[in-house]
Tab-separated table of C-alpha atoms in Angstrom:
chain	number	residue	atom	x	y	z
A	1	MET	CA	18.520	1.797	3.251
A	2	THR	CA	15.921	4.054	4.919
A	3	LYS	CA	15.537	3.797	8.717
A	4	LEU	CA	13.528	6.554	10.536
A	5	TRP	CA	14.111	6.236	14.359
A	6	ALA	CA	11.740	7.906	16.656
A	7	SER	CA	14.340	8.931	19.188
A	8	SER	CA	17.441	9.568	17.126
A	9	LEU	CA	18.331	9.969	13.480
A	10	LEU	CA	21.348	8.727	11.608
A	11	VAL	CA	22.215	10.894	8.741
A	12	GLY	CA	24.827	10.106	6.082
A	13	ILE	CA	22.801	8.689	3.136
A	14	LEU	CA	24.160	7.260	-0.040
A	15	VAL	CA	22.072	7.932	-3.078
A	16	LEU	CA	22.771	6.168	-6.350
A	17	VAL	CA	21.269	8.151	-9.133
A	18	SER	CA	23.003	6.648	-12.111
A	19	THR	CA	26.428	4.931	-12.217
A	20	THR	CA	27.782	7.502	-9.703
A	21	VAL	CA	27.378	7.265	-5.966
A	22	THR	CA	27.003	10.737	-4.271
A	23	VAL	CA	26.755	11.618	-0.677
A	24	GLN	CA	23.923	14.141	-0.283
A	25	GLN	CA	24.265	16.871	2.325
A	26	LYS	CA	22.044	17.341	5.384
A	27	LEU	CA	19.542	20.112	4.892
A	28	ASP	CA	19.850	23.238	7.066
A	29	LYS	CA	16.170	24.089	7.561
A	30	PRO	CA	14.313	22.805	10.695
A	31	GLY	CA	11.583	20.227	10.558
A	32	LEU	CA	8.066	21.207	11.490
A	33	LEU	CA	7.500	17.849	13.098
A	34	LYS	CA	9.585	15.316	14.985
A	35	ALA	CA	10.094	12.158	13.025
A	36	SER	CA	8.113	10.210	15.642
A	37	GLU	CA	5.005	12.476	14.923
A	38	PHE	CA	4.739	11.419	11.263
A	39	ILE	CA	2.292	8.749	12.438
A	40	ILE	CA	-0.429	11.561	12.281
A	41	PHE	CA	-0.802	10.824	8.555
A	42	GLN	CA	-1.552	7.101	9.098
A	43	ASP	CA	-5.282	7.153	9.752
A	44	GLY	CA	-6.174	9.649	7.017
A	45	LEU	CA	-4.176	7.683	4.391
A	46	LYS	CA	-5.745	4.400	5.451
A	47	ALA	CA	-9.219	5.825	5.350
A	48	ASN	CA	-8.833	7.366	1.877
A	49	PHE	CA	-6.590	4.768	0.144
A	50	PRO	CA	-9.151	2.056	-0.366
A	51	LYS	CA	-8.247	-1.660	-0.384
A	52	THR	CA	-7.797	-3.372	-3.779
A	53	ASP	CA	-9.139	-6.897	-4.069
A	54	TYR	CA	-6.622	-9.610	-4.931
A	55	TYR	CA	-6.008	-13.361	-5.284
A	56	LEU	CA	-2.862	-15.215	-4.632
A	57	GLU	CA	-0.538	-17.894	-6.136
A	58	GLN	CA	2.266	-19.219	-3.978
A	59	TRP	CA	5.507	-20.208	-5.592
A	60	ALA	CA	6.855	-23.735	-5.101
A	61	PRO	CA	9.697	-23.966	-2.634
A	62	GLY	CA	13.152	-23.437	-4.106
A	63	TRP	CA	12.364	-20.492	-6.282
A	64	ILE	CA	12.848	-16.809	-5.422
A	65	THR	CA	13.509	-13.545	-7.216
A	66	GLN	CA	16.954	-12.131	-7.401
A	67	ASP	CA	15.693	-8.944	-5.684
A	68	CYS	CA	14.425	-10.957	-2.738
A	69	LEU	CA	17.504	-13.069	-2.493
A	70	THR	CA	19.699	-9.993	-2.406
A	71	ALA	CA	17.600	-8.534	0.433
A	72	VAL	CA	17.725	-11.777	2.390
A	73	ASN	CA	21.492	-11.999	2.027
A	74	ARG	CA	21.897	-8.384	3.077
A	75	ALA	CA	19.853	-9.070	6.236
A	76	ASN	CA	21.821	-12.235	7.003
A	77	LEU	CA	18.674	-14.310	6.845
A	78	THR	CA	17.971	-17.592	5.103
A	79	ALA	CA	16.300	-17.938	1.665
A	80	THR	CA	14.562	-21.123	2.606
A	81	ASP	CA	12.469	-19.124	5.138
A	82	ILE	CA	11.004	-16.898	2.324
A	83	GLU	CA	7.584	-17.572	0.878
A	84	VAL	CA	7.021	-16.026	-2.512
A	85	TYR	CA	3.654	-15.011	-3.954
A	86	ASN	CA	2.101	-13.695	-7.120
A	87	VAL	CA	-0.356	-11.151	-5.820
A	88	HIS	CA	-3.014	-10.472	-8.522
A	89	TYR	CA	-4.617	-7.144	-7.726
A	90	ASP	CA	-7.854	-6.427	-9.631
A	91	ASP	CA	-6.508	-3.278	-11.209
A	92	CYS	CA	-3.635	-4.851	-13.148
A	93	ALA	CA	-3.260	-7.624	-15.701
A	94	SER	CA	0.007	-8.806	-14.252
A	95	PRO	CA	0.630	-9.775	-10.579
A	96	TRP	CA	3.248	-8.223	-8.245
A	97	ILE	CA	5.798	-10.672	-6.913
A	98	MET	CA	5.957	-10.250	-3.107
A	99	CYS	CA	8.252	-12.132	-0.716
A	100	HIS	CA	7.360	-12.760	2.945
A	101	HIS	CA	9.585	-14.186	5.660
A	102	LYS	CA	7.881	-16.863	7.690
A	103	ASP	CA	8.828	-14.964	10.916
A	104	SER	CA	7.879	-11.485	9.760
A	105	PRO	CA	5.539	-9.909	12.370
A	106	ASP	CA	3.532	-8.319	9.619
A	107	PRO	CA	1.113	-11.021	8.511
A	108	ALA	CA	1.248	-11.801	4.762
A	109	TRP	CA	-2.368	-10.828	4.268
A	110	HIS	CA	-1.778	-7.416	5.776
A	111	PHE	CA	1.416	-6.978	3.798
A	112	PHE	CA	-0.605	-7.618	0.566
A	113	GLU	CA	-3.532	-5.478	1.665
A	114	ASN	CA	-1.342	-2.481	2.620
A	115	PHE	CA	0.494	-2.432	-0.669
A	116	GLY	CA	-2.831	-2.755	-2.550
A	117	ARG	CA	-3.912	0.524	-0.990
A	118	ILE	CA	-1.167	2.401	-2.832
A	119	PRO	CA	-2.816	3.991	-5.947
A	120	VAL	CA	-2.118	1.742	-8.918
A	121	HIS	CA	-0.192	4.309	-10.978
A	122	ALA	CA	2.245	4.754	-8.087
A	123	ARG	CA	2.269	1.080	-7.277
A	124	SER	CA	3.285	0.334	-10.872
A	125	ARG	CA	6.618	2.024	-10.163
A	126	VAL	CA	7.577	-0.695	-7.639
A	127	ARG	CA	8.848	-4.001	-8.987
A	128	THR	CA	8.906	-6.251	-5.890
A	129	LEU	CA	8.519	-5.971	-2.105
A	130	ILE	CA	9.738	-8.133	0.714
A	131	SER	CA	8.661	-8.248	4.323
A	132	LEU	CA	11.389	-9.294	6.875
A	133	PRO	CA	11.728	-9.517	10.678
A	134	ASP	CA	14.246	-7.314	12.483
A	135	THR	CA	14.964	-5.675	15.796
A	136	GLY	CA	14.044	-2.257	14.421
A	137	ASP	CA	11.377	-1.013	12.091
A	138	HIS	CA	12.725	0.319	8.853
A	139	GLY	CA	12.935	-0.070	5.048
A	140	TYR	CA	14.849	0.754	1.990
A	141	TYR	CA	14.373	1.312	-1.700
A	142	LEU	CA	16.791	-0.154	-4.236
A	143	ASN	CA	16.309	0.106	-8.024
A	144	GLY	CA	12.562	-0.518	-8.063
A	145	PHE	CA	12.636	-2.891	-5.070
A	146	ILE	CA	11.292	-2.163	-1.522
A	147	ALA	CA	12.429	-4.056	1.650
A	148	LEU	CA	10.359	-3.568	4.776
A	149	PHE	CA	11.535	-4.699	8.213
A	150	ASP	CA	9.167	-5.049	11.195
A	151	THR	CA	9.384	-5.739	14.879
A	152	GLY	CA	5.653	-6.006	15.303
A	153	THR	CA	5.396	-3.793	18.361
A	154	ALA	CA	5.199	-0.024	18.902
A	155	SER	CA	8.352	1.553	20.310
A	156	GLY	CA	8.279	1.701	24.110
A	157	THR	CA	4.771	0.366	24.537
A	158	GLY	CA	4.811	-3.237	23.725
A	159	LYS	CA	1.642	-2.703	21.731
A	160	LYS	CA	1.191	-4.998	18.677
A	161	VAL	CA	1.497	-2.971	15.520
A	162	TRP	CA	2.053	-4.017	11.932
A	163	SER	CA	3.672	-2.044	9.133
A	164	TYR	CA	2.302	1.430	8.532
A	165	LEU	CA	0.825	2.714	5.334
A	166	PHE	CA	2.608	6.066	5.684
A	167	LEU	CA	5.840	4.216	5.666
A	168	ILE	CA	5.103	2.309	2.530
A	169	THR	CA	3.972	5.692	1.020
A	170	HIS	CA	7.357	7.091	1.928
A	171	GLU	CA	9.180	4.296	0.149
A	172	VAL	CA	6.912	4.585	-2.807
A	173	GLY	CA	7.894	8.304	-2.880
A	174	HIS	CA	11.460	7.140	-3.547
A	175	ALA	CA	10.108	4.787	-6.249
A	176	LEU	CA	8.376	7.637	-8.065
A	177	ASP	CA	11.383	9.878	-7.770
A	178	PHE	CA	14.086	7.405	-8.901
A	179	SER	CA	11.988	5.788	-11.701
A	180	ASN	CA	11.561	9.191	-13.317
A	181	ALA	CA	7.849	9.257	-12.977
A	182	TYR	CA	7.851	13.040	-12.803
A	183	ALA	CA	8.648	15.699	-15.412
A	184	ASP	CA	11.854	16.471	-13.447
A	185	LYS	CA	13.984	13.430	-13.534
A	186	PRO	CA	14.655	12.750	-10.738
A	187	LEU	CA	12.639	15.412	-8.953
A	188	SER	CA	14.684	15.434	-5.768
A	189	SER	CA	17.841	16.460	-7.571
A	190	SER	CA	16.191	19.017	-9.878
A	191	GLN	CA	16.544	22.770	-9.833
A	192	ASN	CA	12.707	22.998	-9.315
A	193	TRP	CA	12.931	21.039	-6.101
A	194	LYS	CA	15.850	23.209	-4.874
A	195	ASN	CA	13.805	26.286	-5.741
A	196	ALA	CA	10.804	25.047	-3.785
A	197	TYR	CA	13.018	24.274	-0.765
A	198	ASP	CA	14.663	27.677	-0.976
A	199	GLN	CA	11.247	29.352	-0.798
A	200	ASP	CA	10.235	27.549	2.351
A	201	SER	CA	11.334	28.124	5.959
A	202	LYS	CA	11.062	24.419	7.041
A	203	VAL	CA	10.919	20.778	5.870
A	204	PRO	CA	8.195	18.289	7.017
A	205	ASP	CA	10.128	16.762	9.953
A	206	SER	CA	13.560	16.066	11.360
A	207	TYR	CA	13.999	13.059	9.150
A	208	ALA	CA	13.389	15.199	5.957
A	209	GLN	CA	16.535	17.148	6.949
A	210	THR	CA	18.642	14.071	5.990
A	211	ASN	CA	18.877	15.128	2.329
A	212	PHE	CA	16.814	16.180	-0.607
A	213	ALA	CA	15.823	12.509	-1.480
A	214	GLU	CA	14.353	11.916	2.028
A	215	ASP	CA	12.819	15.365	2.022
A	216	LEU	CA	10.980	14.456	-1.212
A	217	ALA	CA	9.849	11.133	0.119
A	218	GLN	CA	8.420	12.739	3.339
A	219	ASN	CA	6.739	15.441	1.257
A	220	THR	CA	5.186	12.599	-0.837
A	221	VAL	CA	3.411	11.388	2.265
A	222	VAL	CA	2.236	14.934	3.044
A	223	ALA	CA	1.070	15.538	-0.558
A	224	ALA	CA	-0.806	12.204	-0.659
A	225	PHE	CA	-2.652	13.110	2.608
A	226	ASP	CA	-3.526	16.621	1.396
A	227	LEU	CA	-4.709	15.349	-2.004
A	228	ASN	CA	-6.900	12.570	-0.712
A	229	VAL	CA	-8.216	13.400	2.793
A	230	PRO	CA	-11.273	15.647	2.696
A	231	GLY	CA	-10.127	18.977	4.220
A	232	GLY	CA	-6.473	17.978	3.807
A	233	LEU	CA	-3.808	19.168	6.247
A	234	ALA	CA	-6.182	21.482	7.997
A	235	THR	CA	-7.938	18.456	9.545
A	236	LEU	CA	-4.798	17.485	11.504
A	237	PRO	CA	-4.587	18.482	15.216
A	238	GLY	CA	-2.011	20.774	16.699
A	239	ASN	CA	-2.429	24.116	14.981
A	240	ARG	CA	0.711	23.524	12.887
A	241	ASP	CA	1.917	25.922	10.266
A	242	TRP	CA	1.827	23.630	7.198
A	243	SER	CA	2.533	26.656	4.957
A	244	SER	CA	6.157	26.579	6.316
A	245	PHE	CA	7.031	24.010	3.635
A	246	HIS	CA	4.092	24.290	1.349
A	247	HIS	CA	6.235	24.984	-1.854
A	248	GLN	CA	7.656	21.552	-1.427
A	249	TYR	CA	4.528	19.467	-1.048
A	250	GLU	CA	2.598	21.573	-3.653
A	251	LEU	CA	5.362	20.838	-6.171
A	252	VAL	CA	4.865	17.052	-5.501
A	253	LYS	CA	1.107	17.542	-5.916
A	254	LYS	CA	1.645	19.408	-9.177
A	255	GLU	CA	4.113	16.997	-10.640
A	256	GLN	CA	2.085	13.868	-9.735
A	257	GLY	CA	-0.935	15.554	-11.327
A	258	ASP	CA	0.940	16.350	-14.519
A	259	ALA	CA	2.009	12.758	-14.656
A	260	GLY	CA	-1.600	11.502	-14.595
A	261	GLY	CA	-2.588	11.610	-10.941
A	262	LEU	CA	0.020	9.173	-9.532
A	263	LEU	CA	-1.154	9.579	-5.919
A	264	ARG	CA	-4.876	9.414	-6.634
A	265	PRO	CA	-6.705	6.060	-6.236
A	266	GLY	CA	-8.483	4.618	-9.294
A	267	GLY	CA	-7.823	3.411	-12.755
A	268	ASN	CA	-5.848	0.425	-13.970
A	269	CYS	CA	-2.191	-0.201	-14.630
A	270	THR	CA	-0.917	0.575	-18.067
A	271	GLN	CA	2.860	0.193	-17.400
A	272	ARG	CA	5.080	-1.697	-15.108
A	273	LEU	CA	8.689	-2.350	-14.231
A	274	GLN	CA	10.148	-5.594	-15.633
A	275	ASN	CA	10.189	-8.299	-13.005
A	276	SER	CA	13.401	-9.450	-11.285
A	277	LYS	CA	14.776	-12.708	-12.678
A	278	VAL	CA	13.966	-16.028	-10.978
A	279	VAL	CA	16.725	-17.930	-9.301
A	280	GLN	CA	16.763	-21.346	-7.651
A	281	VAL	CA	17.800	-21.948	-4.056
A	282	PRO	CA	18.214	-25.260	-2.077
A	283	THR	CA	15.134	-26.027	0.013
A	284	SER	CA	13.691	-28.557	2.346
A	285	ARG	CA	10.689	-26.434	3.097
A	286	LYS	CA	7.109	-27.656	2.330
A	287	MET	CA	4.474	-25.349	0.908
A	288	GLY	CA	3.502	-22.564	3.335
A	289	ARG	CA	0.182	-21.440	4.779
A	290	ASP	CA	-2.918	-22.301	2.710
A	291	MET	CA	-4.648	-18.980	2.523
A	292	ARG	CA	-8.217	-19.082	1.393
A	293	GLY	CA	-8.482	-18.978	-2.433
A	294	MET	CA	-4.746	-19.410	-2.978
A	295	THR	CA	-3.305	-21.539	-5.786
A	296	MET	CA	-0.154	-23.496	-5.247
A	297	MET	CA	2.222	-23.246	-8.210
A	298	LYS	CA	4.573	-25.998	-9.481
A	299	GLY	CA	7.862	-25.696	-11.256
A	300	LYS	CA	9.781	-22.577	-12.233
A	301	PRO	CA	7.519	-19.466	-12.213
A	302	ASN	CA	6.928	-17.336	-15.370
A	303	VAL	CA	7.552	-13.762	-14.507
A	304	ASP	CA	6.788	-12.180	-17.875
A	305	LEU	CA	4.495	-9.215	-17.820
A	306	ALA	CA	1.118	-9.398	-19.524
A	307	GLU	CA	1.017	-8.432	-23.220
A	308	GLY	CA	0.088	-4.779	-23.740
A	309	LEU	CA	1.678	-3.311	-20.620
A	310	GLN	CA	4.295	-0.732	-21.344
A	311	ILE	CA	7.701	-1.443	-19.869
A	312	ILE	CA	9.100	1.316	-17.592
A	313	PRO	CA	12.892	1.782	-18.067
A	314	PRO	CA	14.906	0.252	-15.212
A	315	PRO	CA	15.333	2.853	-12.373
A	316	LYS	CA	18.707	3.491	-10.871
A	317	GLY	CA	18.455	4.794	-7.318
A	318	SER	CA	18.973	3.639	-3.773
A	319	THR	CA	18.388	5.007	-0.276
A	320	MET	CA	20.280	4.195	2.830
A	321	GLY	CA	19.797	5.768	6.225
A	322	THR	CA	17.096	5.314	9.060
A	323	CYS	CA	13.302	4.595	9.162
A	324	LEU	CA	10.437	5.736	11.496
A	325	GLN	CA	10.079	3.349	14.459
A	326	HIS	CA	6.469	2.394	15.197
């Protein structure tokens, strides 16, 4: 699980890269930013990752994916409070299955819109997402699945804030890494990544010090910003020395480019992860909110992918730690 706290960081992360669980060591180079300062990437990403149009189908009560049920059980929540949707983005022939807790502070429409901003070739490396309420803002990646937790307020201000695009981009960074999207598989444990790290004097921020997996995910946010925002990192305030870790984010930029421009908007999906299996749960809940243009489904959902989509081999990777508080 990934939790990035603004005031304090918990290290000690378990990363499952195959059938072996290994504890990655904390990195010894300082961060250029504080973890709480990573919000500086939010506006640029939002302005340059355009929305993707979509339409919705809501699953009938009593059905949920195994991924979402696992996340609900881990969070000690109740499956009957989960609404499940097929989110049909215009750039893919198959929908993404997305689960939303009825009490999540992040509205369902915003949850769907935010994920649709992720470039489709990177988005295709995520199988399912779930939005859940919690007392702290955080998330985790597990074998193609992303769970996001939200309090709905900015830390220490009481200001209403919904889930951040830069946080989703961080989790998608894990998805790209652990699903072997790059030539180095996975990139975060490759010699090329270690070499890039060794050539730099810093890492992006204090959270990137956690281990190489989190360093890679934070550099994915930096690389996405530098690739897509006109003028790149030089447009950010503060006169910071971005060259202090440029070998790391430049390697992400190179490998995503070699893989077809994973962090660049545009195009259509050509491959997807196989969906999580459908399971039945007891329910007394009626159908949820009737969003405009949404179809209400009946019976057991069909989660087969559209014909012609290439199946991405199942990823094996998990992150557990801390996530940036809004």
